[in-house]
């Protein structure tokens, strides 16, 4: 929630306009959001007059709410309140949807909600208001941190999120579907931009010759590797989205498909018992750690790394440390690395890439770029980012 300019007068008229309701229908949530929308010092000064105005309007709310508001605002003003403290107080109004539910459903931030999330968030607020009016939710007990009242509050929201609406939509699923569509659209835009930048850079560079013998030998080794269980064959199969039935017969197609998959993994591990992404307490296996790292590398990092290697050609050291430096110092791609930790993170991510590149013959055992890697890396990246 953004803070409104100090020039705004915090009074009952402002709260009504901010909430879009007359004084008699204002809720604790409406008052809390209005208080948080102005500088804290201003809210503290205006609090007594606002309370008297609500009393005069016949909607006094409760002493416990006003006391909690004063305590929370004072904590914010002193700099001791955390974001979680403020969110918890807002939720204790009884009609603020829980930001992260027990089932790990997360509402998008207010300014980032799409039409579906905005509509359903408003619907849930209305549902919670009905529950407060019906006595099922007790905001005063919530304000004191009552555990049983919080359990009821969470149960009501959990049930609503998984219960079909009259039009058949399940709220939690509908919000997540909209969020995924937005993420995919953003991803597609980033991929399209990265592809155009790759082609722009490559247009100024010479076209390497295909090292046919190296490619044939690498493809032969790759076919054996993909037939073996466990790491790294399992990771390469998942990256490329291939199995025994879909294994390309053409060596060039096979090699490029797998190399492209490293830059843009297309599926998860096939054996669900073999990986533990869902278990936050479990230590990641070698396979899961590698896949997680590959999925974390940004388009810009791949682009900066590959263009730097292609510019320098075979014989250049392509160690994780050197690649992280290439990314940070790229003249082709603007990658922000203001924090030394960013450099360290990039290095760690590409540490998972190196063993896979070695298996494909992109780099040799010393981490040196090979003629095959020089020829194939930009083609693999172009394949990874081209519309399917």
Short mmCIF file of C-alpha atoms in Angstrom, two decimals:
data_model
loop_
_atom_site.label_atom_id
_atom_site.label_comp_id
_atom_site.label_asym_id
_atom_site.label_seq_id
_atom_site.Cartn_x
_atom_site.Cartn_y
_atom_site.Cartn_z
CA UNK A 1 0.00 0.00 0.00
CA UNK A 2 1.58 3.27 -1.11
CA UNK A 3 1.71 6.26 1.23
CA UNK A 4 -0.25 9.30 0.09
CA UNK A 5 1.31 12.78 0.17
CA UNK A 6 1.50 14.59 3.51
CA UNK A 7 -0.65 17.36 2.04
CA UNK A 8 -3.77 15.18 2.36
CA UNK A 9 -5.93 15.83 5.44
CA UNK A 10 -6.74 12.60 7.26
CA UNK A 11 -10.34 12.97 8.41
CA UNK A 12 -13.60 11.07 8.07
CA UNK A 13 -14.25 12.49 4.60
CA UNK A 14 -10.87 11.21 3.43
CA UNK A 15 -11.53 7.74 4.87
CA UNK A 16 -14.95 7.58 3.21
CA UNK A 17 -13.52 8.61 -0.14
CA UNK A 18 -10.59 6.20 0.22
CA UNK A 19 -12.87 3.29 1.11
CA UNK A 20 -15.73 4.26 -1.21
CA UNK A 21 -18.30 3.98 1.59
CA UNK A 22 -20.39 6.27 3.83
CA UNK A 23 -19.42 6.61 7.52
CA UNK A 24 -22.05 4.16 8.74
CA UNK A 25 -20.65 1.33 6.61
CA UNK A 26 -16.95 1.81 7.29
CA UNK A 27 -15.20 -1.25 8.70
CA UNK A 28 -12.10 -1.69 10.83
CA UNK A 29 -10.24 -2.63 7.64
CA UNK A 30 -11.33 0.61 5.94
CA UNK A 31 -10.02 2.69 8.85
CA UNK A 32 -6.77 0.69 9.08
CA UNK A 33 -6.02 1.01 5.37
CA UNK A 34 -6.66 4.74 5.46
CA UNK A 35 -4.35 5.14 8.47
CA UNK A 36 -1.61 3.22 6.68
CA UNK A 37 -2.07 5.30 3.51
CA UNK A 38 -0.73 8.49 5.10
CA UNK A 39 2.54 9.22 6.95
CA UNK A 40 2.47 7.54 10.37
CA UNK A 41 2.97 10.75 12.33
CA UNK A 42 -0.01 12.31 10.58
CA UNK A 43 -2.12 9.21 11.29
CA UNK A 44 -1.26 9.30 15.01
CA UNK A 45 -2.23 12.97 15.29
CA UNK A 46 -5.50 12.42 13.44
CA UNK A 47 -6.48 9.25 15.32
CA UNK A 48 -8.43 10.85 18.25
CA UNK A 49 -10.45 13.15 15.95
CA UNK A 50 -11.18 10.25 13.62
CA UNK A 51 -12.42 8.14 16.53
CA UNK A 52 -14.73 10.94 17.71
CA UNK A 53 -16.05 11.44 14.17
CA UNK A 54 -16.88 7.74 13.85
CA UNK A 55 -18.69 7.87 17.21
CA UNK A 56 -20.72 10.86 16.06
CA UNK A 57 -21.58 9.01 12.83
CA UNK A 58 -23.06 6.13 14.85
CA UNK A 59 -20.29 3.68 13.90
CA UNK A 60 -17.90 3.79 16.88
CA UNK A 61 -16.17 0.43 16.27
CA UNK A 62 -14.55 -0.91 19.46
CA UNK A 63 -12.10 0.45 22.02
CA UNK A 64 -9.89 -2.57 21.40
CA UNK A 65 -9.56 -1.66 17.71
CA UNK A 66 -8.64 1.95 18.44
CA UNK A 67 -6.11 0.86 21.07
CA UNK A 68 -4.53 -1.61 18.60
CA UNK A 69 -4.40 1.10 15.94
CA UNK A 70 -2.58 3.50 18.29
CA UNK A 71 -0.12 0.81 19.39
CA UNK A 72 0.64 -0.29 15.82
CA UNK A 73 1.09 3.23 14.49
CA UNK A 74 3.37 4.09 17.42
CA UNK A 75 5.49 1.01 16.71
CA UNK A 76 5.78 2.02 13.06
CA UNK A 77 6.73 5.58 14.00
CA UNK A 78 9.45 4.31 16.37
CA UNK A 79 10.79 1.98 13.67
CA UNK A 80 10.27 -1.22 15.66
CA UNK A 81 7.29 -2.65 13.76
CA UNK A 82 8.08 -5.21 11.05
CA UNK A 83 6.17 -5.60 7.79
CA UNK A 84 4.76 -8.82 9.25
CA UNK A 85 3.55 -6.99 12.37
CA UNK A 86 1.67 -4.46 10.29
CA UNK A 87 0.20 -7.13 8.02
CA UNK A 88 -0.93 -9.13 11.06
CA UNK A 89 -2.64 -6.05 12.52
CA UNK A 90 -4.38 -5.37 9.23
CA UNK A 91 -5.57 -8.99 9.08
CA UNK A 92 -6.82 -8.69 12.67
CA UNK A 93 -9.47 -6.27 11.43
CA UNK A 94 -11.34 -9.44 10.47
CA UNK A 95 -11.95 -8.58 6.83
CA UNK A 96 -8.45 -8.37 5.36
CA UNK A 97 -7.59 -11.48 3.31
CA UNK A 98 -4.60 -13.33 4.71
CA UNK A 99 -1.57 -12.60 2.54
CA UNK A 100 -0.16 -16.15 2.77
CA UNK A 101 -2.58 -18.88 3.86
CA UNK A 102 -1.79 -22.13 5.62
CA UNK A 103 -2.08 -23.90 2.26
CA UNK A 104 0.57 -21.49 0.87
CA UNK A 105 -1.87 -19.59 -1.31
CA UNK A 106 -0.44 -16.09 -1.84
CA UNK A 107 -2.44 -13.06 -2.92
CA UNK A 108 -0.55 -10.84 -5.38
CA UNK A 109 0.39 -7.39 -4.12
CA UNK A 110 -2.40 -4.85 -4.57
CA UNK A 111 -0.75 -3.05 -7.48
CA UNK A 112 0.09 -6.32 -9.23
CA UNK A 113 -3.35 -7.97 -9.23
CA UNK A 114 -4.99 -8.69 -12.54
CA UNK A 115 -8.73 -8.32 -13.16
CA UNK A 116 -9.50 -11.80 -11.80
CA UNK A 117 -7.42 -11.43 -8.63
CA UNK A 118 -8.86 -7.96 -7.99
CA UNK A 119 -12.43 -9.17 -8.41
CA UNK A 120 -11.98 -12.24 -6.22
CA UNK A 121 -10.08 -10.31 -3.55
CA UNK A 122 -13.05 -7.92 -3.33
CA UNK A 123 -15.42 -10.90 -3.17
CA UNK A 124 -13.48 -12.40 -0.29
CA UNK A 125 -13.52 -9.08 1.58
CA UNK A 126 -17.32 -9.00 1.18
CA UNK A 127 -17.55 -12.62 2.36
CA UNK A 128 -15.47 -11.83 5.45
CA UNK A 129 -17.65 -8.81 6.20
CA UNK A 130 -20.68 -11.11 6.16
CA UNK A 131 -18.87 -13.48 8.51
CA UNK A 132 -18.10 -10.63 10.92
CA UNK A 133 -21.71 -9.45 10.78
CA UNK A 134 -22.89 -12.99 11.47
CA UNK A 135 -20.64 -13.33 14.50
CA UNK A 136 -18.41 -16.04 12.98
CA UNK A 137 -15.31 -13.81 13.02
CA UNK A 138 -14.47 -11.80 16.16
CA UNK A 139 -12.11 -8.90 15.27
CA UNK A 140 -11.63 -7.92 18.93
CA UNK A 141 -10.31 -11.39 19.78
CA UNK A 142 -8.15 -11.29 16.66
CA UNK A 143 -6.69 -7.97 17.84
CA UNK A 144 -5.56 -9.60 21.10
CA UNK A 145 -3.84 -12.44 19.26
CA UNK A 146 -6.40 -15.05 20.35
CA UNK A 147 -5.25 -18.35 18.80
CA UNK A 148 -8.70 -19.92 18.53
CA UNK A 149 -10.12 -16.82 16.83
CA UNK A 150 -7.23 -16.84 14.37
CA UNK A 151 -7.87 -20.52 13.59
CA UNK A 152 -11.50 -19.75 12.74
CA UNK A 153 -10.44 -16.78 10.64
CA UNK A 154 -7.97 -18.89 8.66
CA UNK A 155 -10.41 -21.79 8.26
CA UNK A 156 -13.07 -19.51 6.77
CA UNK A 157 -10.64 -18.18 4.18
CA UNK A 158 -9.18 -21.59 3.36
CA UNK A 159 -12.67 -22.98 2.72
CA UNK A 160 -13.67 -20.01 0.56
CA UNK A 161 -10.57 -20.30 -1.61
CA UNK A 162 -11.34 -23.94 -2.51
CA UNK A 163 -15.13 -23.67 -2.77
CA UNK A 164 -16.64 -23.19 -6.26
CA UNK A 165 -18.44 -19.91 -6.89
CA UNK A 166 -21.89 -19.89 -8.55
CA UNK A 167 -20.17 -19.49 -11.93
CA UNK A 168 -18.07 -22.62 -11.28
CA UNK A 169 -14.74 -20.92 -10.68
CA UNK A 170 -12.65 -22.02 -7.71
CA UNK A 171 -11.19 -18.75 -6.35
CA UNK A 172 -7.70 -19.98 -5.43
CA UNK A 173 -7.26 -21.80 -8.73
CA UNK A 174 -8.62 -18.88 -10.76
CA UNK A 175 -6.18 -16.43 -9.17
CA UNK A 176 -3.23 -18.79 -9.67
CA UNK A 177 -4.23 -19.42 -13.30
CA UNK A 178 -4.27 -15.68 -14.00
CA UNK A 179 -0.92 -15.25 -12.27
CA UNK A 180 0.62 -18.09 -14.30
CA UNK A 181 -0.71 -16.60 -17.54
CA UNK A 182 0.91 -13.29 -16.63
CA UNK A 183 4.20 -14.96 -15.76
CA UNK A 184 4.20 -16.91 -19.01
CA UNK A 185 3.46 -13.75 -20.98
CA UNK A 186 6.31 -11.93 -19.24
CA UNK A 187 8.62 -14.88 -19.84
CA UNK A 188 7.71 -14.94 -23.53
CA UNK A 189 8.44 -11.23 -23.83
CA UNK A 190 11.85 -11.63 -22.16
CA UNK A 191 12.63 -14.61 -24.37
CA UNK A 192 11.67 -12.76 -27.54
CA UNK A 193 13.83 -9.78 -26.56
CA UNK A 194 16.77 -12.05 -25.69
CA UNK A 195 16.46 -13.80 -29.05
CA UNK A 196 16.46 -10.52 -30.95
CA UNK A 197 19.56 -9.37 -29.02
CA UNK A 198 21.31 -12.67 -29.70
CA UNK A 199 20.67 -12.36 -33.42
CA UNK A 200 21.82 -8.73 -33.37
CA UNK A 201 25.15 -9.67 -31.80
CA UNK A 202 25.70 -12.74 -33.97
CA UNK A 203 25.05 -10.75 -37.14
CA UNK A 204 28.39 -8.99 -36.60
CA UNK A 205 30.37 -12.19 -35.94
CA UNK A 206 31.75 -14.78 -38.36
CA UNK A 207 29.89 -18.07 -38.76
CA UNK A 208 31.99 -20.93 -37.31
CA UNK A 209 32.45 -24.08 -39.38
CA UNK A 210 30.67 -27.20 -38.19
CA UNK A 211 33.24 -29.60 -36.60
CA UNK A 212 31.53 -32.71 -38.01
CA UNK A 213 33.77 -35.30 -36.38
CA UNK A 214 33.50 -33.66 -32.97
CA UNK A 215 29.73 -33.47 -33.29
CA UNK A 216 29.44 -37.12 -34.29
CA UNK A 217 31.60 -38.26 -31.36
CA UNK A 218 29.71 -36.05 -28.90
CA UNK A 219 26.34 -37.31 -30.13
CA UNK A 220 27.49 -40.93 -29.78
CA UNK A 221 28.57 -40.35 -26.18
CA UNK A 222 25.37 -38.43 -25.53
CA UNK A 223 23.15 -41.30 -26.67
CA UNK A 224 24.90 -43.62 -24.23
CA UNK A 225 24.61 -41.05 -21.43
CA UNK A 226 20.90 -40.45 -22.01
CA UNK A 227 20.30 -44.17 -21.66
CA UNK A 228 21.90 -44.29 -18.20
CA UNK A 229 19.91 -43.77 -14.98
CA UNK A 230 20.71 -41.00 -12.53
CA UNK A 231 22.74 -37.82 -12.87
CA UNK A 232 23.64 -36.33 -15.32
CA UNK A 233 21.59 -38.30 -17.87
CA UNK A 234 18.35 -37.73 -15.96
CA UNK A 235 18.94 -33.97 -15.87
CA UNK A 236 19.79 -33.78 -19.57
CA UNK A 237 16.66 -35.79 -20.45
CA UNK A 238 14.53 -33.48 -18.34
CA UNK A 239 16.14 -30.35 -19.80
CA UNK A 240 15.53 -31.51 -23.36
CA UNK A 241 12.13 -33.07 -22.64
CA UNK A 242 13.08 -36.29 -24.40
CA UNK A 243 12.79 -40.00 -23.64
CA UNK A 244 13.64 -43.23 -25.47
CA UNK A 245 10.66 -42.82 -27.78
CA UNK A 246 11.35 -39.17 -28.67
CA UNK A 247 15.14 -39.37 -29.04
CA UNK A 248 16.06 -37.62 -32.32
CA UNK A 249 17.86 -39.85 -34.80
CA UNK A 250 19.78 -36.99 -36.36
CA UNK A 251 22.99 -36.22 -34.44
CA UNK A 252 22.81 -32.47 -34.98
CA UNK A 253 19.19 -32.29 -33.87
CA UNK A 254 19.89 -34.40 -30.80
CA UNK A 255 22.92 -32.38 -29.72
CA UNK A 256 21.27 -29.00 -30.25
CA UNK A 257 18.06 -30.11 -28.50
CA UNK A 258 19.96 -31.16 -25.38
CA UNK A 259 22.24 -28.10 -25.43
CA UNK A 260 19.19 -25.84 -25.80
CA UNK A 261 17.49 -27.62 -22.92
CA UNK A 262 20.34 -26.71 -20.59
CA UNK A 263 19.64 -23.02 -21.26
CA UNK A 264 15.87 -23.47 -21.10
CA UNK A 265 14.74 -26.66 -19.31
CA UNK A 266 11.40 -27.88 -20.65
CA UNK A 267 10.37 -30.43 -18.01
CA UNK A 268 10.95 -31.76 -14.54
CA UNK A 269 12.55 -35.03 -13.48
CA UNK A 270 10.41 -37.98 -14.47
CA UNK A 271 10.78 -39.93 -11.21
CA UNK A 272 8.75 -37.96 -8.67
CA UNK A 273 10.24 -39.97 -5.80
CA UNK A 274 13.73 -38.91 -6.89
CA UNK A 275 13.31 -35.21 -6.19
CA UNK A 276 12.09 -33.21 -3.24
CA UNK A 277 11.26 -29.69 -4.50
CA UNK A 278 8.08 -29.80 -2.41
CA UNK A 279 9.92 -30.58 0.83
CA UNK A 280 11.47 -27.35 2.02
CA UNK A 281 13.28 -29.15 4.84
CA UNK A 282 14.91 -31.80 2.66
CA UNK A 283 18.37 -31.37 1.20
CA UNK A 284 18.25 -31.17 -2.59
CA UNK A 285 19.69 -34.07 -4.51
CA UNK A 286 22.40 -33.48 -7.09
CA UNK A 287 19.78 -33.74 -9.83
CA UNK A 288 17.35 -31.30 -8.22
CA UNK A 289 20.11 -28.83 -7.36
CA UNK A 290 21.31 -28.83 -10.97
CA UNK A 291 17.80 -28.32 -12.38
CA UNK A 292 17.03 -25.59 -9.86
CA UNK A 293 20.21 -23.74 -10.82
CA UNK A 294 19.49 -24.00 -14.56
CA UNK A 295 15.96 -22.67 -14.07
CA UNK A 296 17.32 -19.72 -12.06
CA UNK A 297 19.76 -18.36 -14.64
CA UNK A 298 18.27 -15.29 -16.34
CA UNK A 299 18.03 -14.77 -20.09
CA UNK A 300 20.43 -11.83 -19.83
CA UNK A 301 23.04 -13.96 -18.08
CA UNK A 302 22.88 -16.69 -20.74
CA UNK A 303 23.03 -14.07 -23.44
CA UNK A 304 26.00 -12.22 -21.94
CA UNK A 305 27.90 -15.47 -21.25
CA UNK A 306 27.39 -17.04 -24.66
CA UNK A 307 28.08 -13.89 -26.67
CA UNK A 308 31.29 -13.32 -24.69
CA UNK A 309 32.45 -16.87 -25.38
CA UNK A 310 31.54 -16.70 -29.06
CA UNK A 311 33.39 -13.39 -29.46
CA UNK A 312 36.55 -14.94 -28.02
CA UNK A 313 36.30 -18.29 -29.79
CA UNK A 314 37.79 -21.73 -29.05
CA UNK A 315 40.50 -21.86 -26.42
CA UNK A 316 38.96 -19.33 -24.05
CA UNK A 317 38.55 -20.41 -20.43
CA UNK A 318 34.86 -20.94 -19.67
CA UNK A 319 35.06 -21.66 -15.95
CA UNK A 320 32.18 -20.51 -13.72
CA UNK A 321 34.37 -17.73 -12.30
CA UNK A 322 35.30 -16.49 -15.79
CA UNK A 323 31.71 -16.65 -17.03
CA UNK A 324 30.47 -14.67 -14.04
CA UNK A 325 33.07 -12.03 -14.90
CA UNK A 326 32.03 -12.08 -18.57
CA UNK A 327 28.42 -11.47 -17.52
CA UNK A 328 29.37 -8.62 -15.17
CA UNK A 329 31.60 -6.93 -17.77
CA UNK A 330 29.51 -7.63 -20.88
CA UNK A 331 29.69 -4.96 -23.56
CA UNK A 332 26.75 -6.46 -25.45
CA UNK A 333 24.22 -6.90 -22.65
CA UNK A 334 23.48 -4.57 -19.76
CA UNK A 335 23.44 -6.85 -16.70
CA UNK A 336 23.19 -5.13 -13.33
CA UNK A 337 25.72 -6.56 -10.89
CA UNK A 338 26.26 -3.82 -8.35
CA UNK A 339 26.60 -6.20 -5.42
CA UNK A 340 29.59 -8.59 -5.14
CA UNK A 341 27.05 -11.18 -4.03
CA UNK A 342 25.50 -11.03 -7.51
CA UNK A 343 28.81 -12.07 -9.03
CA UNK A 344 29.12 -14.93 -6.54
CA UNK A 345 25.57 -16.10 -7.25
CA UNK A 346 26.16 -16.14 -11.02
CA UNK A 347 29.32 -18.14 -10.50
CA UNK A 348 27.49 -20.68 -8.33
CA UNK A 349 24.68 -21.08 -10.87
CA UNK A 350 27.07 -21.71 -13.76
CA UNK A 351 28.90 -24.25 -11.61
CA UNK A 352 25.92 -26.52 -12.31
CA UNK A 353 26.23 -25.85 -16.04
CA UNK A 354 29.87 -26.89 -16.42
CA UNK A 355 29.50 -30.68 -15.88
CA UNK A 356 26.70 -30.77 -18.44
CA UNK A 357 28.66 -28.71 -20.98
CA UNK A 358 31.61 -31.07 -20.54
CA UNK A 359 29.40 -34.08 -21.30
CA UNK A 360 28.26 -32.41 -24.53
CA UNK A 361 31.80 -31.43 -25.53
CA UNK A 362 31.03 -27.72 -25.32
CA UNK A 363 34.02 -27.31 -23.04
CA UNK A 364 36.83 -29.79 -22.40
CA UNK A 365 37.80 -31.24 -19.03
CA UNK A 366 39.80 -28.11 -18.23
CA UNK A 367 36.80 -25.86 -18.89
CA UNK A 368 38.16 -24.56 -22.21
CA UNK A 369 35.66 -23.71 -24.97
CA UNK A 370 35.94 -26.22 -27.82
CA UNK A 371 35.32 -25.69 -31.56
CA UNK A 372 32.07 -27.65 -31.07
CA UNK A 373 30.99 -25.30 -28.28
CA UNK A 374 31.93 -22.26 -30.37
CA UNK A 375 29.81 -23.54 -33.24
CA UNK A 376 26.92 -24.90 -31.21
CA UNK A 377 26.30 -22.63 -28.24
CA UNK A 378 24.71 -19.72 -30.15
CA UNK A 379 22.64 -22.15 -32.24
CA UNK A 380 21.46 -23.93 -29.09
CA UNK A 381 20.51 -20.62 -27.48
CA UNK A 382 18.61 -19.55 -30.60
CA UNK A 383 16.75 -22.87 -30.60
CA UNK A 384 15.93 -22.53 -26.89
CA UNK A 385 14.38 -19.11 -27.36
CA UNK A 386 12.65 -19.58 -30.71
CA UNK A 387 8.85 -20.04 -30.60
CA UNK A 388 7.97 -23.72 -30.74
#
